[in-house]
Amino acid sequence: MLKALLLENLHPQARSILETAGFDVTTRTGALDEAELVEALDGVHLLGIRSKTHVTAEVLAQSPSLVAIGAYCIGTNQIDLAEAASRGVATFNAPFSNTRSVVEIAISDIISLTRRQSELDRAMHDGVWNKSATGAHEIRGRTLGIVGYGNIGTQLSVLAENLGMSVVFYDTAEKLALGNARRMHTLDELLEAADIVTLHVDGRSGNAGLFGAKQFAQMRPGAVFLNLSRGFVVDYSSLRDAIVSGHVAGAAVDVFPVEPKRNGDPFESELRGLPNVILTPHTGGSTEEAQEAIGQFVSNKVRDYLATGSTTLSVNLPNLALEQQPGVHRLAYLHRNVPGVLAAVNATLAEHGVNIEGQLLATRGELGYVVTDAGARVDPAVLEALESRPESVRLRLLS
């Protein structure tokens, strides 16, 4: 029986789908450090995580039974994707399932910051009545600057316009502007135009340190700032300085460079205690609706990969869309992308009298993935011959 380990309090749907598919599923509520994860992965074929568990090269090297990783979130920078691919460990994430939830909390934060609601709330809880319009504004007519115009950025753009905002955006990739949004050619240009700046960039290493003292100084006096993307893209000490000086009127931060691994663990940040600053514990995508959708999406993807070899939307392997074919024996062969592999596979099958019913090949960078359906039982000698080839990464027989 295939074994699955699900960490970080995933939605019950994630477990239910895998158990229905025949997996022996173990769940844990918190994240694990490297040593704990290596121990827990002994004999495990499928690992499910969110953002706090880091799957390092060392973890992968000591987990030979691991076949697939499900990242039940958008980001995958917590996983060594290249090392996973080199060991034939397919990785899947949920690039769309919590988009709406992140967009809604961004809108909520923008309104709250612009109306300075967190300050009013704190004063009321302290027993202070301070009815005043000073520093409170409507968002209608203000300019929203979106840094990162992907799935979240584009949907936020549309909703912000519907609320009467003007939208400008900056992205290093060529993106189609939606509605009346205007593309800025540089980040500097966006910062000069925006009353609210919100980051929605991905976790690639090149985004580290994207926003620091220089960028905060370039923001309009009295502008507000949001980071709901990745903790390592912002210098929070510089953000603190900008807020204390009054240059930045407020901020909402949902992600941090170092985050507690478990609920209830202490949280430290230089942003604690600052006025008009909203801090949330990486919950931008944490609605019940989003977590259910993520649980379904990722579990279905890893289930299908284990059962059929389908790699559609895998973030680190060549993509092939495959379905179950009754009555065939399927060879899923991941290999290094060098000339002659397909010919060698077919020659090996021919030598052992295996008739090919269907075959698909896809490549991605240094990897190739050839899936062959045979009409009859595949002799173990075929598997031995293919696995012994120097370009072999991983071979699975799916009957």
Tab-separated table of C-alpha atoms in Angstrom:
chain	number	residue	atom	x	y	z
A	1	MET	CA	0.000	0.000	0.000
A	2	LEU	CA	1.252	3.476	-0.886
A	3	LYS	CA	1.927	5.682	2.130
A	4	ALA	CA	1.241	9.428	2.378
A	5	LEU	CA	2.380	11.907	5.024
A	6	LEU	CA	0.374	15.147	5.246
A	7	LEU	CA	1.731	17.992	7.390
A	8	GLU	CA	0.658	21.485	8.473
A	9	ASN	CA	-3.027	20.916	9.140
A	10	LEU	CA	-4.242	20.384	5.583
A	11	HIS	CA	-7.960	20.402	4.819
A	12	PRO	CA	-9.697	17.057	5.544
A	13	GLN	CA	-10.513	16.756	1.824
A	14	ALA	CA	-6.807	16.175	1.149
A	15	ARG	CA	-6.791	13.078	3.320
A	16	SER	CA	-10.203	11.854	2.183
A	17	ILE	CA	-9.273	11.863	-1.512
A	18	LEU	CA	-6.045	9.966	-0.911
A	19	GLU	CA	-7.628	7.394	1.390
A	20	THR	CA	-10.368	6.773	-1.150
A	21	ALA	CA	-7.601	6.143	-3.695
A	22	GLY	CA	-6.104	3.495	-1.402
A	23	PHE	CA	-3.327	5.417	0.342
A	24	ASP	CA	-2.332	4.773	3.939
A	25	VAL	CA	-2.413	8.391	5.187
A	26	THR	CA	-0.712	9.867	8.257
A	27	THR	CA	-1.437	13.484	9.209
A	28	ARG	CA	0.352	15.938	11.504
A	29	THR	CA	-0.749	19.447	12.373
A	30	GLY	CA	2.621	21.231	12.451
A	31	ALA	CA	5.711	21.568	10.285
A	32	LEU	CA	8.840	19.446	10.716
A	33	ASP	CA	12.486	20.463	10.670
A	34	GLU	CA	14.998	18.666	8.446
A	35	ALA	CA	15.933	15.855	10.842
A	36	GLU	CA	12.319	15.244	11.871
A	37	LEU	CA	11.214	15.178	8.243
A	38	VAL	CA	13.854	12.646	7.212
A	39	GLU	CA	12.744	10.324	10.007
A	40	ALA	CA	9.054	10.780	9.207
A	41	LEU	CA	9.555	10.055	5.485
A	42	ASP	CA	10.918	6.553	6.012
A	43	GLY	CA	8.838	4.350	3.682
A	44	VAL	CA	6.630	7.271	2.570
A	45	HIS	CA	5.768	7.680	-1.120
A	46	LEU	CA	3.847	10.958	-1.016
A	47	LEU	CA	4.494	14.077	1.064
A	48	GLY	CA	1.932	16.879	1.467
A	49	ILE	CA	3.035	20.228	2.942
A	50	ARG	CA	2.232	23.920	2.996
A	51	SER	CA	4.771	26.734	3.268
A	52	LYS	CA	6.560	26.057	6.564
A	53	THR	CA	8.119	22.644	5.891
A	54	HIS	CA	11.328	22.824	3.866
A	55	VAL	CA	12.161	19.899	1.610
A	56	THR	CA	15.914	20.252	1.173
A	57	ALA	CA	18.408	18.340	-0.943
A	58	GLU	CA	19.440	16.439	2.192
A	59	VAL	CA	15.855	15.405	2.902
A	60	LEU	CA	15.440	14.188	-0.672
A	61	ALA	CA	18.740	12.297	-0.598
A	62	GLN	CA	17.632	10.377	2.489
A	63	SER	CA	14.089	9.634	1.278
A	64	PRO	CA	14.482	7.099	-1.556
A	65	SER	CA	10.861	5.910	-1.366
A	66	LEU	CA	9.467	9.411	-1.997
A	67	VAL	CA	7.776	9.645	-5.407
A	68	ALA	CA	5.741	12.863	-5.244
A	69	ILE	CA	5.356	16.073	-3.236
A	70	GLY	CA	2.154	18.057	-2.986
A	71	ALA	CA	2.584	21.729	-2.044
A	72	TYR	CA	-0.873	22.664	-0.761
A	73	CYS	CA	-0.277	26.355	-1.477
A	74	ILE	CA	0.881	28.573	-4.337
A	75	GLY	CA	4.591	28.871	-3.548
A	76	THR	CA	7.162	26.135	-4.009
A	77	ASN	CA	10.342	27.932	-2.913
A	78	GLN	CA	10.327	25.785	0.255
A	79	ILE	CA	11.151	22.776	-1.951
A	80	ASP	CA	14.428	22.110	-3.751
A	81	LEU	CA	12.676	21.573	-7.073
A	82	ALA	CA	15.806	20.846	-9.113
A	83	GLU	CA	16.998	18.191	-6.671
A	84	ALA	CA	13.519	16.674	-6.534
A	85	ALA	CA	13.411	16.476	-10.334
A	86	SER	CA	16.871	14.911	-10.502
A	87	ARG	CA	15.605	12.156	-8.193
A	88	GLY	CA	12.346	11.682	-10.068
A	89	VAL	CA	10.148	13.223	-7.381
A	90	ALA	CA	7.243	15.022	-9.063
A	91	THR	CA	6.029	18.204	-7.389
A	92	PHE	CA	2.584	19.775	-7.705
A	93	ASN	CA	1.155	22.981	-6.237
A	94	ALA	CA	-2.122	24.913	-6.304
A	95	PRO	CA	-1.488	27.977	-8.485
A	96	PHE	CA	-5.114	29.127	-8.685
A	97	SER	CA	-7.168	27.703	-5.817
A	98	ASN	CA	-6.667	30.450	-3.214
A	99	THR	CA	-6.370	33.418	-5.576
A	100	ARG	CA	-9.728	34.881	-4.614
A	101	SER	CA	-8.993	34.612	-0.897
A	102	VAL	CA	-5.722	36.548	-1.234
A	103	VAL	CA	-7.409	39.210	-3.365
A	104	GLU	CA	-10.192	39.681	-0.835
A	105	ILE	CA	-7.818	40.131	2.108
A	106	ALA	CA	-5.810	42.616	0.023
A	107	ILE	CA	-8.955	44.675	-0.607
A	108	SER	CA	-9.844	44.428	3.074
A	109	ASP	CA	-6.355	45.585	4.125
A	110	ILE	CA	-6.378	48.467	1.641
A	111	ILE	CA	-9.664	49.801	2.994
A	112	SER	CA	-8.655	49.266	6.624
A	113	LEU	CA	-5.323	51.026	6.202
A	114	THR	CA	-6.772	53.918	4.256
A	115	ARG	CA	-9.427	54.427	6.962
A	116	ARG	CA	-6.885	53.752	9.773
A	117	GLN	CA	-9.275	51.222	11.276
A	118	SER	CA	-6.631	49.313	13.227
A	119	GLU	CA	-5.769	52.453	15.215
A	120	LEU	CA	-9.409	53.219	15.929
A	121	ASP	CA	-10.033	49.608	16.950
A	122	ARG	CA	-7.062	49.593	19.325
A	123	ALA	CA	-8.153	52.864	20.941
A	124	MET	CA	-11.699	51.606	21.431
A	125	HIS	CA	-10.465	48.411	23.098
A	126	ASP	CA	-8.360	50.627	25.380
A	127	GLY	CA	-11.514	52.554	26.311
A	128	VAL	CA	-10.698	55.659	24.272
A	129	TRP	CA	-13.372	57.347	22.121
A	130	ASN	CA	-11.704	59.326	19.324
A	131	LYS	CA	-14.170	60.167	16.576
A	132	SER	CA	-12.157	61.958	13.887
A	133	ALA	CA	-11.772	62.009	10.105
A	134	THR	CA	-8.106	63.003	10.284
A	135	GLY	CA	-5.995	60.723	8.118
A	136	ALA	CA	-8.993	58.680	6.932
A	137	HIS	CA	-9.712	58.524	3.205
A	138	GLU	CA	-11.914	56.795	0.676
A	139	ILE	CA	-10.160	54.413	-1.696
A	140	ARG	CA	-12.300	55.665	-4.576
A	141	GLY	CA	-10.165	57.827	-6.834
A	142	ARG	CA	-6.869	56.661	-5.352
A	143	THR	CA	-4.201	54.845	-7.359
A	144	LEU	CA	-3.304	51.245	-6.601
A	145	GLY	CA	0.145	50.075	-7.672
A	146	ILE	CA	0.381	46.302	-8.145
A	147	VAL	CA	3.883	44.797	-8.263
A	148	GLY	CA	3.488	41.371	-9.880
A	149	TYR	CA	0.619	41.060	-12.353
A	150	GLY	CA	-0.012	37.326	-12.201
A	151	ASN	CA	-3.105	35.378	-11.160
A	152	ILE	CA	-3.587	37.382	-7.956
A	153	GLY	CA	-2.452	40.740	-9.311
A	154	THR	CA	-4.792	40.639	-12.292
A	155	GLN	CA	-7.855	39.668	-10.256
A	156	LEU	CA	-7.041	42.359	-7.692
A	157	SER	CA	-6.746	44.829	-10.559
A	158	VAL	CA	-10.290	44.102	-11.739
A	159	LEU	CA	-11.875	44.314	-8.269
A	160	ALA	CA	-9.994	47.510	-7.402
A	161	GLU	CA	-11.272	49.197	-10.549
A	162	ASN	CA	-14.810	48.142	-9.668
A	163	LEU	CA	-14.342	49.983	-6.358
A	164	GLY	CA	-13.398	53.163	-8.212
A	165	MET	CA	-9.615	52.961	-7.980
A	166	SER	CA	-7.127	53.657	-10.740
A	167	VAL	CA	-4.671	50.786	-11.262
A	168	VAL	CA	-1.069	50.779	-12.394
A	169	PHE	CA	1.097	47.672	-12.429
A	170	TYR	CA	4.672	46.548	-12.936
A	171	ASP	CA	5.850	43.087	-13.978
A	172	THR	CA	9.128	41.920	-15.477
A	173	ALA	CA	7.205	39.667	-17.879
A	174	GLU	CA	4.979	40.898	-20.687
A	175	LYS	CA	1.406	41.011	-19.331
A	176	LEU	CA	-1.923	41.989	-20.832
A	177	ALA	CA	-3.476	44.912	-18.947
A	178	LEU	CA	-7.046	44.230	-17.839
A	179	GLY	CA	-9.723	46.924	-17.861
A	180	ASN	CA	-8.198	50.388	-17.587
A	181	ALA	CA	-5.045	49.274	-15.770
A	182	ARG	CA	-1.839	50.885	-17.024
A	183	ARG	CA	1.500	49.162	-17.284
A	184	MET	CA	4.481	50.966	-15.741
A	185	HIS	CA	7.823	50.373	-17.442
A	186	THR	CA	9.819	50.470	-14.188
A	187	LEU	CA	9.207	49.925	-10.496
A	188	ASP	CA	10.360	53.497	-9.876
A	189	GLU	CA	7.622	54.767	-12.183
A	190	LEU	CA	4.994	52.789	-10.286
A	191	LEU	CA	6.165	54.060	-6.896
A	192	GLU	CA	5.900	57.650	-8.051
A	193	ALA	CA	2.291	57.134	-9.190
A	194	ALA	CA	0.731	54.912	-6.500
A	195	ASP	CA	-1.109	55.840	-3.304
A	196	ILE	CA	-1.158	52.177	-2.306
A	197	VAL	CA	1.619	49.725	-3.214
A	198	THR	CA	0.935	45.997	-2.972
A	199	LEU	CA	3.378	43.153	-3.714
A	200	HIS	CA	2.243	39.950	-5.427
A	201	VAL	CA	5.513	38.509	-6.731
A	202	ASP	CA	6.556	34.862	-6.773
A	203	GLY	CA	9.225	33.113	-4.744
A	204	ARG	CA	12.069	33.051	-7.257
A	205	SER	CA	15.464	33.882	-5.740
A	206	GLY	CA	15.820	36.991	-7.902
A	207	ASN	CA	13.017	38.665	-5.927
A	208	ALA	CA	14.949	38.537	-2.644
A	209	GLY	CA	15.435	42.039	-1.268
A	210	LEU	CA	13.226	43.539	-3.963
A	211	PHE	CA	11.844	46.210	-1.648
A	212	GLY	CA	14.045	48.165	0.763
A	213	ALA	CA	14.919	51.651	1.990
A	214	LYS	CA	15.326	53.060	-1.524
A	215	GLN	CA	11.886	51.879	-2.639
A	216	PHE	CA	10.144	53.104	0.528
A	217	ALA	CA	11.760	56.517	0.070
A	218	GLN	CA	10.419	56.648	-3.488
A	219	MET	CA	6.835	56.002	-2.389
A	220	ARG	CA	4.508	58.974	-2.165
A	221	PRO	CA	4.375	60.618	1.272
A	222	GLY	CA	1.382	59.154	3.107
A	223	ALA	CA	1.124	56.080	0.862
A	224	VAL	CA	0.384	52.655	2.314
A	225	PHE	CA	2.174	49.366	1.661
A	226	LEU	CA	1.083	45.706	1.500
A	227	ASN	CA	3.102	42.514	1.243
A	228	LEU	CA	1.035	39.351	0.837
A	229	SER	CA	3.595	37.545	-1.332
A	230	ARG	CA	6.913	36.390	0.200
A	231	GLY	CA	8.629	37.488	3.395
A	232	PHE	CA	12.129	37.631	1.965
A	233	VAL	CA	11.315	40.225	-0.699
A	234	VAL	CA	11.033	43.109	1.811
A	235	ASP	CA	13.480	44.705	4.250
A	236	TYR	CA	11.143	45.114	7.209
A	237	SER	CA	13.614	47.223	9.187
A	238	SER	CA	13.389	49.818	6.419
A	239	LEU	CA	9.595	49.539	6.465
A	240	ARG	CA	9.622	50.200	10.198
A	241	ASP	CA	11.782	53.303	9.691
A	242	ALA	CA	9.434	54.576	6.971
A	243	ILE	CA	6.378	54.122	9.210
A	244	VAL	CA	7.989	55.658	12.301
A	245	SER	CA	9.053	58.691	10.261
A	246	GLY	CA	5.513	59.061	8.912
A	247	HIS	CA	6.577	58.786	5.277
A	248	VAL	CA	4.549	55.548	4.940
A	249	ALA	CA	1.112	55.949	6.510
A	250	GLY	CA	0.498	52.267	7.182
A	251	ALA	CA	1.211	48.704	6.147
A	252	ALA	CA	-0.326	45.242	5.998
A	253	VAL	CA	2.055	42.303	6.179
A	254	ASP	CA	1.066	38.636	5.942
A	255	VAL	CA	4.444	36.997	5.239
A	256	PHE	CA	7.763	37.114	7.074
A	257	PRO	CA	11.372	35.987	6.466
A	258	VAL	CA	11.192	33.651	9.461
A	259	GLU	CA	7.832	32.255	10.537
A	260	PRO	CA	6.913	30.042	13.510
A	261	LYS	CA	6.528	26.399	12.551
A	262	ARG	CA	3.524	25.676	14.753
A	263	ASN	CA	0.466	27.524	16.007
A	264	GLY	CA	1.123	28.982	19.437
A	265	ASP	CA	4.884	29.396	18.895
A	266	PRO	CA	6.206	32.907	19.718
A	267	PHE	CA	6.297	35.467	16.913
A	268	GLU	CA	8.861	38.260	16.733
A	269	SER	CA	8.998	41.144	14.281
A	270	GLU	CA	10.268	44.718	14.209
A	271	LEU	CA	6.798	45.674	12.963
A	272	ARG	CA	4.965	44.744	16.154
A	273	GLY	CA	3.352	47.631	17.990
A	274	LEU	CA	3.508	50.130	15.140
A	275	PRO	CA	0.487	52.362	14.430
A	276	ASN	CA	-1.767	51.509	11.482
A	277	VAL	CA	0.085	48.264	10.802
A	278	ILE	CA	-1.919	45.077	10.216
A	279	LEU	CA	-0.012	41.857	10.881
A	280	THR	CA	-1.530	38.503	9.935
A	281	PRO	CA	0.046	35.021	10.316
A	282	HIS	CA	0.421	34.029	6.647
A	283	THR	CA	-3.329	33.633	6.255
A	284	GLY	CA	-3.836	35.460	2.961
A	285	GLY	CA	-5.069	32.277	1.314
A	286	SER	CA	-6.434	30.684	4.466
A	287	THR	CA	-10.169	30.648	4.044
A	288	GLU	CA	-12.165	27.471	4.445
A	289	GLU	CA	-13.229	27.744	0.806
A	290	ALA	CA	-9.661	28.117	-0.457
A	291	GLN	CA	-8.236	25.363	1.731
A	292	GLU	CA	-10.942	22.937	0.605
A	293	ALA	CA	-10.259	23.795	-3.052
A	294	ILE	CA	-6.508	23.401	-2.534
A	295	GLY	CA	-6.969	20.083	-0.739
A	296	GLN	CA	-9.018	18.769	-3.634
A	297	PHE	CA	-6.806	20.135	-6.410
A	298	VAL	CA	-3.417	18.998	-5.126
A	299	SER	CA	-4.590	15.623	-3.835
A	300	ASN	CA	-6.212	14.895	-7.196
A	301	LYS	CA	-2.983	15.831	-8.993
A	302	VAL	CA	-0.693	13.638	-6.891
A	303	ARG	CA	-3.229	10.795	-6.906
A	304	ASP	CA	-3.390	10.903	-10.707
A	305	TYR	CA	0.397	11.010	-10.996
A	306	LEU	CA	0.808	7.929	-8.838
A	307	ALA	CA	-1.967	6.089	-10.676
A	308	THR	CA	-1.536	7.151	-14.307
A	309	GLY	CA	1.809	8.942	-14.570
A	310	SER	CA	0.092	12.199	-15.580
A	311	THR	CA	2.315	15.207	-14.865
A	312	THR	CA	-0.063	17.979	-15.966
A	313	LEU	CA	0.847	21.175	-14.049
A	314	SER	CA	3.833	19.593	-12.326
A	315	VAL	CA	6.235	22.414	-11.499
A	316	ASN	CA	9.428	20.414	-11.975
A	317	LEU	CA	8.852	17.557	-14.460
A	318	PRO	CA	7.962	17.483	-18.175
A	319	ASN	CA	4.195	17.789	-18.529
A	320	LEU	CA	2.142	14.960	-20.036
A	321	ALA	CA	-1.649	14.696	-19.753
A	322	LEU	CA	-2.463	11.018	-19.300
A	323	GLU	CA	-5.570	9.005	-18.471
A	324	GLN	CA	-6.055	5.506	-17.158
A	325	GLN	CA	-6.114	2.967	-19.993
A	326	PRO	CA	-7.746	-0.341	-18.994
A	327	GLY	CA	-6.004	-3.473	-20.123
A	328	VAL	CA	-2.568	-1.939	-20.715
A	329	HIS	CA	0.689	-2.012	-18.767
A	330	ARG	CA	2.209	1.463	-18.551
A	331	LEU	CA	5.916	2.254	-18.293
A	332	ALA	CA	6.603	5.779	-16.997
A	333	TYR	CA	10.271	6.470	-17.654
A	334	LEU	CA	11.904	9.669	-16.421
A	335	HIS	CA	15.360	10.159	-17.868
A	336	ARG	CA	18.040	12.695	-18.616
A	337	ASN	CA	17.308	14.543	-21.817
A	338	VAL	CA	20.022	13.168	-24.096
A	339	PRO	CA	19.801	11.993	-27.727
A	340	GLY	CA	18.688	8.447	-28.482
A	341	VAL	CA	16.676	7.598	-25.378
A	342	LEU	CA	13.382	6.987	-27.171
A	343	ALA	CA	15.089	4.758	-29.713
A	344	ALA	CA	16.790	2.820	-26.913
A	345	VAL	CA	13.497	2.342	-25.065
A	346	ASN	CA	11.768	1.039	-28.176
A	347	ALA	CA	14.692	-1.210	-29.050
A	348	THR	CA	14.651	-2.713	-25.556
A	349	LEU	CA	10.919	-3.337	-25.749
A	350	ALA	CA	11.272	-4.912	-29.195
A	351	GLU	CA	14.050	-7.200	-28.007
A	352	HIS	CA	11.717	-8.581	-25.351
A	353	GLY	CA	8.728	-8.895	-27.659
A	354	VAL	CA	6.708	-6.054	-26.101
A	355	ASN	CA	4.121	-4.571	-28.461
A	356	ILE	CA	3.595	-0.797	-28.036
A	357	GLU	CA	-0.055	0.266	-27.823
A	358	GLY	CA	0.691	3.970	-27.362
A	359	GLN	CA	3.568	6.256	-26.493
A	360	LEU	CA	4.101	9.900	-25.490
A	361	LEU	CA	7.295	11.888	-24.905
A	362	ALA	CA	7.850	15.308	-23.325
A	363	THR	CA	11.012	17.138	-22.326
A	364	ARG	CA	11.752	19.947	-19.909
A	365	GLY	CA	15.264	21.298	-19.667
A	366	GLU	CA	17.598	18.480	-18.690
A	367	LEU	CA	14.812	15.930	-18.202
A	368	GLY	CA	12.764	13.788	-20.544
A	369	TYR	CA	9.662	11.757	-19.781
A	370	VAL	CA	8.512	8.923	-22.027
A	371	VAL	CA	5.360	6.992	-21.197
A	372	THR	CA	4.703	3.743	-23.045
A	373	ASP	CA	1.575	1.596	-22.950
A	374	ALA	CA	2.188	-2.092	-23.644
A	375	GLY	CA	-0.504	-4.544	-24.593
A	376	ALA	CA	0.911	-7.408	-22.571
A	377	ARG	CA	2.667	-7.980	-19.276
A	378	VAL	CA	6.153	-6.442	-19.181
A	379	ASP	CA	8.928	-8.863	-18.324
A	380	PRO	CA	11.103	-7.851	-15.319
A	381	ALA	CA	14.102	-8.055	-17.641
A	382	VAL	CA	12.744	-5.019	-19.510
A	383	LEU	CA	12.650	-3.008	-16.293
A	384	GLU	CA	16.160	-4.083	-15.380
A	385	ALA	CA	17.476	-3.136	-18.818
A	386	LEU	CA	15.930	0.339	-18.725
A	387	GLU	CA	16.841	1.080	-15.107
A	388	SER	CA	20.464	0.141	-15.799
A	389	ARG	CA	20.826	2.699	-18.592
A	390	PRO	CA	23.098	5.661	-17.646
A	391	GLU	CA	20.440	8.270	-18.425
A	392	SER	CA	17.802	6.695	-16.158
A	393	VAL	CA	16.326	8.801	-13.367
A	394	ARG	CA	13.217	6.856	-12.351
A	395	LEU	CA	11.166	4.067	-13.902
A	396	ARG	CA	7.706	3.110	-12.719
A	397	LEU	CA	5.501	0.285	-13.963
A	398	LEU	CA	1.819	1.215	-13.718
A	399	SER	CA	-0.458	-1.716	-14.457
